[in-house]
């Protein structure tokens, strides 16, 4: 994966935030873009759909005929528009099943100023993006759900500029995810695009959090980018009376520790503090919550006390309209539904979701599980696939490591038990721990010993490297009946916390019948009732995130009149109708919440 490194006069040596020498290159991401001076490039982009891959050697020029005899056999100016952010599948009927290249172009006016560096920042592009400015290549990025930026200072022109992106959502066996997955392969520039303007030396990244194991010591670091590496840095948290200065070293890295009396962030009290960091003429502002999370034996402790995670899994799928969710309003609806359910926790499956969701969860007091798309079977022995997964992990952590809401980094979902997969995910887990020692590492596992009505044992060898075990099980849907759950006992080979990260059943909203009739709300509800009774007998249970908050589009779910390319396991339909299981789960959570008081 080629990144913007070549264009950055970067001071990365020594940057690694405690990463070991063998760790892959650090993220080049600019932190906290949400609060930076930006010029939005959202809106209408011209697009050329290029199924036969004709554009490679020419579309990036964004050429126009020089005179009336000149031959140019494409034109962005005459091509139709597409909204950014947005997937192409739901913007044009003919593209619903499209997988391949689409070329995007955005013209913008720019006024260049001395001593300002400019980066173009993409919230996400699915899956591969190749970015050009004024006919010159800025770089490439792979991975459909992580942000990336390229410096473009020297390529910007005074006045009109042409930004061209080749977006390609073709699936590949060596990619992450691989070929087969149970969600829609929405292509396009699916999150916000902006130009970020920063001084010549600026704060590229920072960590501000409670020191591991402490509730009154703030510990953090700042990483500068630019020639003025050694600088005075100020951190202030005005409401807590904090105003600290320290110095960065010759690599632009500065560490700090100080005592502070802070109200702790929790789901019941999602307190955020205004935090400002300043160097020279660069100031970044953020809102940060302070909390601790740790594992003690088979419990998860939040701020030192055991917590039960009343969760739900969700995709980044737009409520009411079809397509990828991206906006603050989408986030408000989806996380609002999770709150209505009585949740204090959400599993953002199966890839990093947009920043609007994560920031809103910080404000609403919803704890989060955030995941990279290492899903089912991928090319475990391919070094490029590992490098790709590592980059996605790094950028997920780089974007969200100051968000109190995020407590779990998930390395994978339902991956097959085999040695090469263990080596691959062990490496990811190691890196996640090295990059961020203050959060917990998990994976959703589905390997258990035992069948029929025999006891089940969680025995996946991956359990060794995780802090928390996720367990996906579909008893009563992919095998057996919902009532079988009453007879199943569970064991675990690990004295570690367990989250039941999936169980569920498909139901068409409004379809009613007997509790043993597939696709009815009654079947799904009955399954939820038996599952909720059973999972309380799972040793070391610390929470659950049933599958799934809302019905979502999937290529694997074909049954006409029932699925019509939708996975119907939502407790809410994609039109917002609450199914019976919603209320069963809600009652369970409200009772658990009362018990916890
Ligand atoms: C799973 C997967 C999830 C699927 C779900 C299902 O185990 O993790 O991505 O959508 O099952 O509906 O079968």
Short mmCIF file of N, CA, C and O in Angstrom, two decimals, residues 175-272:
data_model
loop_
_atom_site.label_atom_id
_atom_site.label_comp_id
_atom_site.label_asym_id
_atom_site.label_seq_id
_atom_site.Cartn_x
_atom_site.Cartn_y
_atom_site.Cartn_z
N UNK A 175 -7.44 -9.22 -0.50
CA UNK A 175 -7.80 -7.94 0.13
C UNK A 175 -8.39 -8.16 1.53
O UNK A 175 -8.57 -9.29 1.97
N UNK A 176 -8.71 -7.05 2.20
CA UNK A 176 -9.31 -7.11 3.54
C UNK A 176 -10.53 -6.20 3.55
O UNK A 176 -10.36 -4.99 3.53
N UNK A 177 -11.78 -6.72 3.52
CA UNK A 177 -12.11 -8.13 3.53
C UNK A 177 -11.79 -8.79 2.19
O UNK A 177 -11.43 -8.10 1.23
N UNK A 178 -11.97 -10.14 2.16
CA UNK A 178 -11.66 -10.88 0.94
C UNK A 178 -12.84 -10.87 -0.03
O UNK A 178 -13.46 -9.85 -0.26
N UNK A 179 -13.15 -12.04 -0.56
CA UNK A 179 -14.14 -12.13 -1.63
C UNK A 179 -15.59 -12.19 -1.10
O UNK A 179 -16.49 -11.61 -1.67
N UNK A 180 -15.77 -12.95 -0.01
CA UNK A 180 -17.14 -13.22 0.41
C UNK A 180 -17.45 -12.60 1.77
O UNK A 180 -16.71 -12.84 2.74
N UNK A 181 -18.48 -11.81 1.82
CA UNK A 181 -18.88 -11.23 3.11
C UNK A 181 -20.36 -10.88 3.06
O UNK A 181 -20.93 -10.65 1.99
N UNK A 182 -20.95 -10.83 4.25
CA UNK A 182 -22.41 -10.70 4.36
C UNK A 182 -22.82 -9.23 4.53
O UNK A 182 -23.56 -8.89 5.45
N UNK A 183 -22.30 -8.36 3.68
CA UNK A 183 -22.82 -6.99 3.62
C UNK A 183 -22.60 -6.46 2.22
O UNK A 183 -21.88 -7.06 1.43
N UNK A 184 -23.27 -5.37 1.90
CA UNK A 184 -23.23 -4.86 0.53
C UNK A 184 -21.92 -4.16 0.26
O UNK A 184 -21.41 -3.44 1.12
N UNK A 185 -21.40 -4.42 -0.93
CA UNK A 185 -20.12 -3.82 -1.31
C UNK A 185 -20.38 -2.44 -1.92
O UNK A 185 -20.15 -2.20 -3.11
N UNK A 186 -20.87 -1.54 -1.07
CA UNK A 186 -21.15 -0.18 -1.56
C UNK A 186 -19.86 0.47 -2.03
O UNK A 186 -18.91 0.61 -1.25
N UNK A 187 -19.83 0.94 -3.27
CA UNK A 187 -18.63 1.61 -3.78
C UNK A 187 -18.80 3.11 -3.73
O UNK A 187 -19.91 3.63 -3.67
N UNK A 188 -17.66 3.81 -3.78
CA UNK A 188 -17.73 5.26 -3.89
C UNK A 188 -16.93 5.98 -2.83
O UNK A 188 -16.24 5.37 -2.02
N UNK A 189 -17.04 7.31 -2.90
CA UNK A 189 -16.43 8.16 -1.86
C UNK A 189 -17.52 8.29 -0.81
O UNK A 189 -18.44 9.09 -0.93
N UNK A 190 -17.44 7.44 0.19
CA UNK A 190 -18.58 7.22 1.07
C UNK A 190 -18.56 8.11 2.33
O UNK A 190 -19.51 8.07 3.10
N UNK A 191 -17.48 8.83 2.54
CA UNK A 191 -17.44 9.78 3.68
C UNK A 191 -16.91 11.12 3.20
O UNK A 191 -16.47 11.25 2.05
N UNK A 192 -16.92 12.11 4.11
CA UNK A 192 -16.57 13.49 3.74
C UNK A 192 -15.16 13.60 3.14
O UNK A 192 -14.26 12.86 3.52
N UNK A 193 -15.02 14.58 2.26
CA UNK A 193 -13.70 14.93 1.70
C UNK A 193 -13.43 16.39 2.03
O UNK A 193 -14.33 17.23 1.89
N UNK A 194 -12.21 16.69 2.44
CA UNK A 194 -11.92 18.09 2.73
C UNK A 194 -10.45 18.40 2.49
O UNK A 194 -9.61 17.51 2.41
N UNK A 195 -10.19 19.70 2.37
CA UNK A 195 -8.80 20.18 2.37
C UNK A 195 -8.52 20.67 3.77
O UNK A 195 -9.33 21.39 4.35
N UNK A 196 -7.39 20.26 4.31
CA UNK A 196 -7.03 20.66 5.67
C UNK A 196 -5.85 21.61 5.56
O UNK A 196 -4.86 21.30 4.90
N UNK A 197 -5.99 22.74 6.22
CA UNK A 197 -4.91 23.73 6.16
C UNK A 197 -4.23 23.81 7.52
O UNK A 197 -4.90 23.98 8.55
N UNK A 198 -2.93 23.66 7.50
CA UNK A 198 -2.17 23.67 8.77
C UNK A 198 -0.91 24.53 8.60
O UNK A 198 -0.45 24.72 7.47
N UNK A 199 -0.36 25.02 9.72
CA UNK A 199 0.91 25.75 9.63
C UNK A 199 2.04 24.80 9.22
O UNK A 199 1.86 23.58 9.22
N UNK A 200 3.22 25.38 8.94
CA UNK A 200 4.32 24.54 8.42
C UNK A 200 4.70 23.43 9.39
O UNK A 200 4.99 22.32 8.99
N UNK A 201 4.72 23.76 10.68
CA UNK A 201 4.87 22.70 11.68
C UNK A 201 3.55 22.64 12.45
O UNK A 201 3.05 23.67 12.91
N UNK A 202 2.98 21.46 12.54
CA UNK A 202 1.66 21.37 13.17
C UNK A 202 1.55 20.10 14.01
O UNK A 202 2.39 19.20 13.94
N UNK A 203 0.49 20.07 14.80
CA UNK A 203 0.25 18.92 15.66
C UNK A 203 -0.44 17.85 14.81
O UNK A 203 -1.60 18.01 14.44
N UNK A 204 0.32 16.82 14.50
CA UNK A 204 -0.29 15.78 13.66
C UNK A 204 -1.15 14.83 14.48
O UNK A 204 -2.18 14.37 14.03
N UNK A 205 -0.68 14.53 15.69
CA UNK A 205 -1.42 13.56 16.50
C UNK A 205 -1.16 13.85 17.97
O UNK A 205 -0.16 14.47 18.31
N UNK A 206 -2.06 13.40 18.80
CA UNK A 206 -1.88 13.55 20.24
C UNK A 206 -2.72 12.49 20.95
O UNK A 206 -3.73 12.01 20.41
N UNK A 207 -2.27 12.11 22.11
CA UNK A 207 -3.03 11.21 22.99
C UNK A 207 -3.21 11.95 24.30
O UNK A 207 -2.24 12.42 24.89
N UNK A 208 -4.42 12.08 24.75
CA UNK A 208 -4.68 12.68 26.06
C UNK A 208 -5.63 11.75 26.78
O UNK A 208 -6.78 11.58 26.35
N UNK A 209 -5.18 11.11 27.82
CA UNK A 209 -6.01 10.11 28.50
C UNK A 209 -5.50 9.87 29.90
O UNK A 209 -4.40 10.32 30.26
N UNK A 210 -6.27 9.14 30.69
CA UNK A 210 -5.80 8.78 32.01
C UNK A 210 -4.69 7.76 31.87
O UNK A 210 -4.76 6.87 31.02
N UNK A 211 -3.69 7.90 32.72
CA UNK A 211 -2.60 6.91 32.72
C UNK A 211 -3.19 5.56 33.09
O UNK A 211 -4.16 5.48 33.86
N UNK A 212 -2.63 4.53 32.53
CA UNK A 212 -3.14 3.18 32.78
C UNK A 212 -3.21 2.93 34.29
O UNK A 212 -2.23 3.16 35.01
N UNK A 213 -4.37 2.54 34.75
CA UNK A 213 -4.52 2.20 36.17
C UNK A 213 -4.71 3.39 37.10
O UNK A 213 -4.80 3.21 38.31
N UNK A 214 -4.77 4.61 36.56
CA UNK A 214 -4.91 5.78 37.44
C UNK A 214 -6.19 6.55 37.10
O UNK A 214 -6.61 6.62 35.95
N UNK A 215 -6.81 7.13 38.14
CA UNK A 215 -7.99 7.95 37.87
C UNK A 215 -7.70 9.44 38.04
O UNK A 215 -8.60 10.26 37.91
N UNK A 216 -6.47 9.78 38.36
CA UNK A 216 -6.19 11.21 38.52
C UNK A 216 -4.86 11.64 37.90
O UNK A 216 -4.37 12.72 38.15
N UNK A 217 -4.28 10.77 37.10
CA UNK A 217 -3.07 11.18 36.39
C UNK A 217 -3.32 11.13 34.90
O UNK A 217 -3.73 10.09 34.35
N UNK A 218 -3.14 12.27 34.24
CA UNK A 218 -3.31 12.31 32.79
C UNK A 218 -1.94 12.04 32.17
O UNK A 218 -0.92 12.54 32.63
N UNK A 219 -1.97 11.20 31.15
CA UNK A 219 -0.72 10.83 30.51
C UNK A 219 -0.95 10.94 29.01
O UNK A 219 -2.00 10.56 28.51
N UNK A 220 0.01 11.47 28.31
CA UNK A 220 -0.22 11.57 26.87
C UNK A 220 1.03 11.92 26.11
O UNK A 220 2.14 11.94 26.66
N UNK A 221 0.83 12.20 24.85
CA UNK A 221 1.94 12.58 24.00
C UNK A 221 1.42 13.35 22.81
O UNK A 221 0.23 13.31 22.49
N UNK A 222 2.35 14.06 22.22
CA UNK A 222 2.03 14.88 21.04
C UNK A 222 3.06 14.55 19.98
O UNK A 222 4.22 14.31 20.30
N UNK A 223 2.63 14.47 18.75
CA UNK A 223 3.56 14.28 17.64
C UNK A 223 3.42 15.43 16.66
O UNK A 223 2.32 15.66 16.13
N UNK A 224 4.51 16.13 16.45
CA UNK A 224 4.48 17.24 15.51
C UNK A 224 4.92 16.77 14.13
O UNK A 224 5.64 15.77 14.00
N UNK A 225 4.52 17.50 13.14
CA UNK A 225 4.92 17.23 11.77
C UNK A 225 5.43 18.55 11.20
O UNK A 225 4.71 19.55 11.21
N UNK A 226 6.69 18.58 10.74
CA UNK A 226 7.25 19.81 10.18
C UNK A 226 8.68 20.00 10.67
O UNK A 226 9.17 19.23 11.50
N UNK A 227 9.31 21.04 10.17
CA UNK A 227 10.74 21.22 10.41
C UNK A 227 11.07 21.67 11.84
O UNK A 227 12.14 21.40 12.36
N UNK A 228 10.13 22.37 12.49
CA UNK A 228 10.39 22.90 13.84
C UNK A 228 10.06 21.85 14.88
O UNK A 228 9.06 21.94 15.60
N UNK A 229 10.93 20.84 14.96
CA UNK A 229 10.57 19.67 15.78
C UNK A 229 10.56 19.98 17.27
O UNK A 229 9.66 19.55 17.99
N UNK A 230 11.55 20.71 17.73
CA UNK A 230 11.63 20.97 19.17
C UNK A 230 10.87 22.25 19.48
O UNK A 230 11.24 23.34 19.03
N UNK A 231 9.80 22.12 20.21
CA UNK A 231 8.91 23.26 20.45
C UNK A 231 8.34 23.20 21.85
O UNK A 231 8.26 22.13 22.45
N UNK A 232 7.87 24.35 22.30
CA UNK A 232 7.11 24.37 23.55
C UNK A 232 5.66 23.99 23.24
O UNK A 232 5.07 24.52 22.28
N UNK A 233 5.14 23.06 24.01
CA UNK A 233 3.77 22.58 23.78
C UNK A 233 2.95 22.89 25.03
O UNK A 233 3.41 22.66 26.15
N UNK A 234 1.75 23.39 24.81
CA UNK A 234 0.86 23.66 25.95
C UNK A 234 -0.36 22.78 25.87
O UNK A 234 -0.96 22.65 24.80
N UNK A 235 -0.72 22.18 26.99
CA UNK A 235 -1.97 21.40 27.07
C UNK A 235 -2.85 22.09 28.08
O UNK A 235 -2.42 22.30 29.23
N UNK A 236 -4.06 22.46 27.71
CA UNK A 236 -4.93 23.01 28.75
C UNK A 236 -6.30 22.36 28.75
O UNK A 236 -6.85 22.00 27.70
N UNK A 237 -6.78 22.18 29.96
CA UNK A 237 -8.15 21.68 30.19
C UNK A 237 -8.75 22.72 31.14
O UNK A 237 -8.71 22.58 32.37
N UNK A 238 -9.29 23.82 30.56
CA UNK A 238 -9.64 24.97 31.41
C UNK A 238 -10.57 24.61 32.57
O UNK A 238 -10.35 25.05 33.70
N UNK A 239 -11.57 23.78 32.31
CA UNK A 239 -12.56 23.49 33.35
C UNK A 239 -11.93 22.77 34.54
O UNK A 239 -12.43 22.87 35.67
N UNK A 240 -10.83 22.06 34.29
CA UNK A 240 -10.16 21.34 35.38
C UNK A 240 -8.96 22.13 35.89
O UNK A 240 -8.16 21.63 36.69
N UNK A 241 -8.82 23.36 35.42
CA UNK A 241 -7.71 24.21 35.88
C UNK A 241 -6.35 23.73 35.42
O UNK A 241 -5.33 24.03 36.05
N UNK A 242 -6.31 22.98 34.33
CA UNK A 242 -5.03 22.44 33.85
C UNK A 242 -4.44 23.36 32.79
O UNK A 242 -5.13 23.76 31.83
N UNK A 243 -3.18 23.72 32.98
CA UNK A 243 -2.45 24.48 31.97
C UNK A 243 -0.99 24.07 32.12
O UNK A 243 -0.31 24.52 33.02
N UNK A 244 -0.57 23.16 31.28
CA UNK A 244 0.75 22.55 31.43
C UNK A 244 1.58 22.82 30.19
O UNK A 244 1.05 22.79 29.08
N UNK A 245 2.87 23.07 30.40
CA UNK A 245 3.73 23.18 29.21
C UNK A 245 4.87 22.17 29.31
O UNK A 245 5.30 21.82 30.41
N UNK A 246 5.31 21.74 28.17
CA UNK A 246 6.44 20.80 28.10
C UNK A 246 7.06 20.96 26.72
O UNK A 246 6.58 21.77 25.91
N UNK A 247 8.12 20.22 26.47
CA UNK A 247 8.84 20.40 25.20
C UNK A 247 8.84 19.14 24.36
O UNK A 247 8.92 18.04 24.90
N UNK A 248 8.78 19.34 23.07
CA UNK A 248 8.93 18.19 22.17
C UNK A 248 10.43 18.01 21.88
O UNK A 248 11.22 18.94 22.01
N UNK A 249 10.79 16.79 21.49
CA UNK A 249 12.20 16.51 21.24
C UNK A 249 12.55 16.74 19.76
O UNK A 249 11.72 17.23 18.98
N UNK A 250 13.76 16.35 19.39
CA UNK A 250 14.23 16.61 18.02
C UNK A 250 13.44 15.83 16.97
O UNK A 250 13.53 16.11 15.78
N UNK A 251 12.66 14.85 17.44
CA UNK A 251 11.80 14.11 16.50
C UNK A 251 10.37 14.63 16.49
O UNK A 251 9.48 14.02 15.89
N UNK A 252 10.13 15.71 17.21
CA UNK A 252 8.79 16.28 17.23
C UNK A 252 7.84 15.56 18.17
O UNK A 252 6.64 15.77 18.13
N UNK A 253 8.41 14.74 19.04
CA UNK A 253 7.57 13.97 19.94
C UNK A 253 7.68 14.53 21.35
O UNK A 253 8.79 14.80 21.82
N UNK A 254 6.58 14.70 22.01
CA UNK A 254 6.63 15.16 23.40
C UNK A 254 5.68 14.34 24.25
O UNK A 254 4.55 14.08 23.85
N UNK A 255 6.17 13.91 25.42
CA UNK A 255 5.33 13.14 26.35
C UNK A 255 5.02 14.00 27.56
O UNK A 255 5.84 14.84 27.94
N UNK A 256 3.88 13.76 28.17
CA UNK A 256 3.56 14.53 29.38
C UNK A 256 2.76 13.69 30.36
O UNK A 256 2.10 12.71 29.98
N UNK A 257 2.86 14.06 31.61
CA UNK A 257 2.09 13.43 32.70
C UNK A 257 1.76 14.55 33.67
O UNK A 257 2.63 15.36 33.96
N UNK A 258 0.55 14.58 34.15
CA UNK A 258 0.24 15.54 35.22
C UNK A 258 -0.97 15.05 36.00
O UNK A 258 -1.76 14.25 35.49
N UNK A 259 -1.09 15.55 37.21
CA UNK A 259 -2.25 15.19 38.03
C UNK A 259 -3.40 16.14 37.72
O UNK A 259 -3.19 17.31 37.43
N UNK A 260 -4.61 15.61 37.76
CA UNK A 260 -5.78 16.47 37.55
C UNK A 260 -6.97 15.83 38.24
O UNK A 260 -7.07 14.59 38.29
N UNK A 261 -7.83 16.67 38.80
CA UNK A 261 -9.07 16.15 39.39
C UNK A 261 -10.14 16.23 38.31
O UNK A 261 -10.54 17.33 37.91
N UNK A 262 -10.56 15.07 37.82
CA UNK A 262 -11.49 15.05 36.68
C UNK A 262 -12.71 14.22 37.02
O UNK A 262 -12.59 13.19 37.70
N UNK A 263 -13.86 14.68 36.57
CA UNK A 263 -15.05 13.82 36.67
C UNK A 263 -14.88 12.74 35.61
O UNK A 263 -14.58 13.04 34.45
N UNK A 264 -15.12 11.51 36.01
CA UNK A 264 -14.88 10.42 35.06
C UNK A 264 -16.05 10.28 34.09
O UNK A 264 -17.21 10.45 34.45
N UNK A 265 -15.71 9.93 32.86
CA UNK A 265 -16.70 9.66 31.81
C UNK A 265 -17.28 8.26 32.04
O UNK A 265 -16.56 7.30 32.34
N UNK A 266 -18.58 8.13 31.87
CA UNK A 266 -19.22 6.80 31.94
C UNK A 266 -20.53 6.89 31.16
O UNK A 266 -20.99 8.00 30.85
N UNK A 267 -21.17 5.76 30.86
CA UNK A 267 -22.45 5.83 30.15
C UNK A 267 -23.48 6.67 30.90
O UNK A 267 -24.28 7.37 30.28
N UNK A 268 -23.45 6.64 32.23
CA UNK A 268 -24.43 7.42 33.00
C UNK A 268 -24.04 8.89 33.06
O UNK A 268 -24.87 9.75 33.34
N UNK A 269 -22.77 9.17 32.86
CA UNK A 269 -22.26 10.54 33.02
C UNK A 269 -21.18 10.77 31.96
O UNK A 269 -19.99 10.74 32.24
N UNK A 270 -21.63 10.97 30.71
CA UNK A 270 -20.64 11.10 29.61
C UNK A 270 -20.00 12.48 29.57
O UNK A 270 -20.17 13.24 28.63
N UNK A 271 -19.25 12.74 30.60
CA UNK A 271 -18.65 14.07 30.75
C UNK A 271 -17.47 14.25 29.80
O UNK A 271 -16.54 13.43 29.79
N UNK A 272 -17.52 15.30 28.98
CA UNK A 272 -16.40 15.60 28.08
C UNK A 272 -15.80 16.94 28.50
O UNK A 272 -16.53 17.87 28.85
#
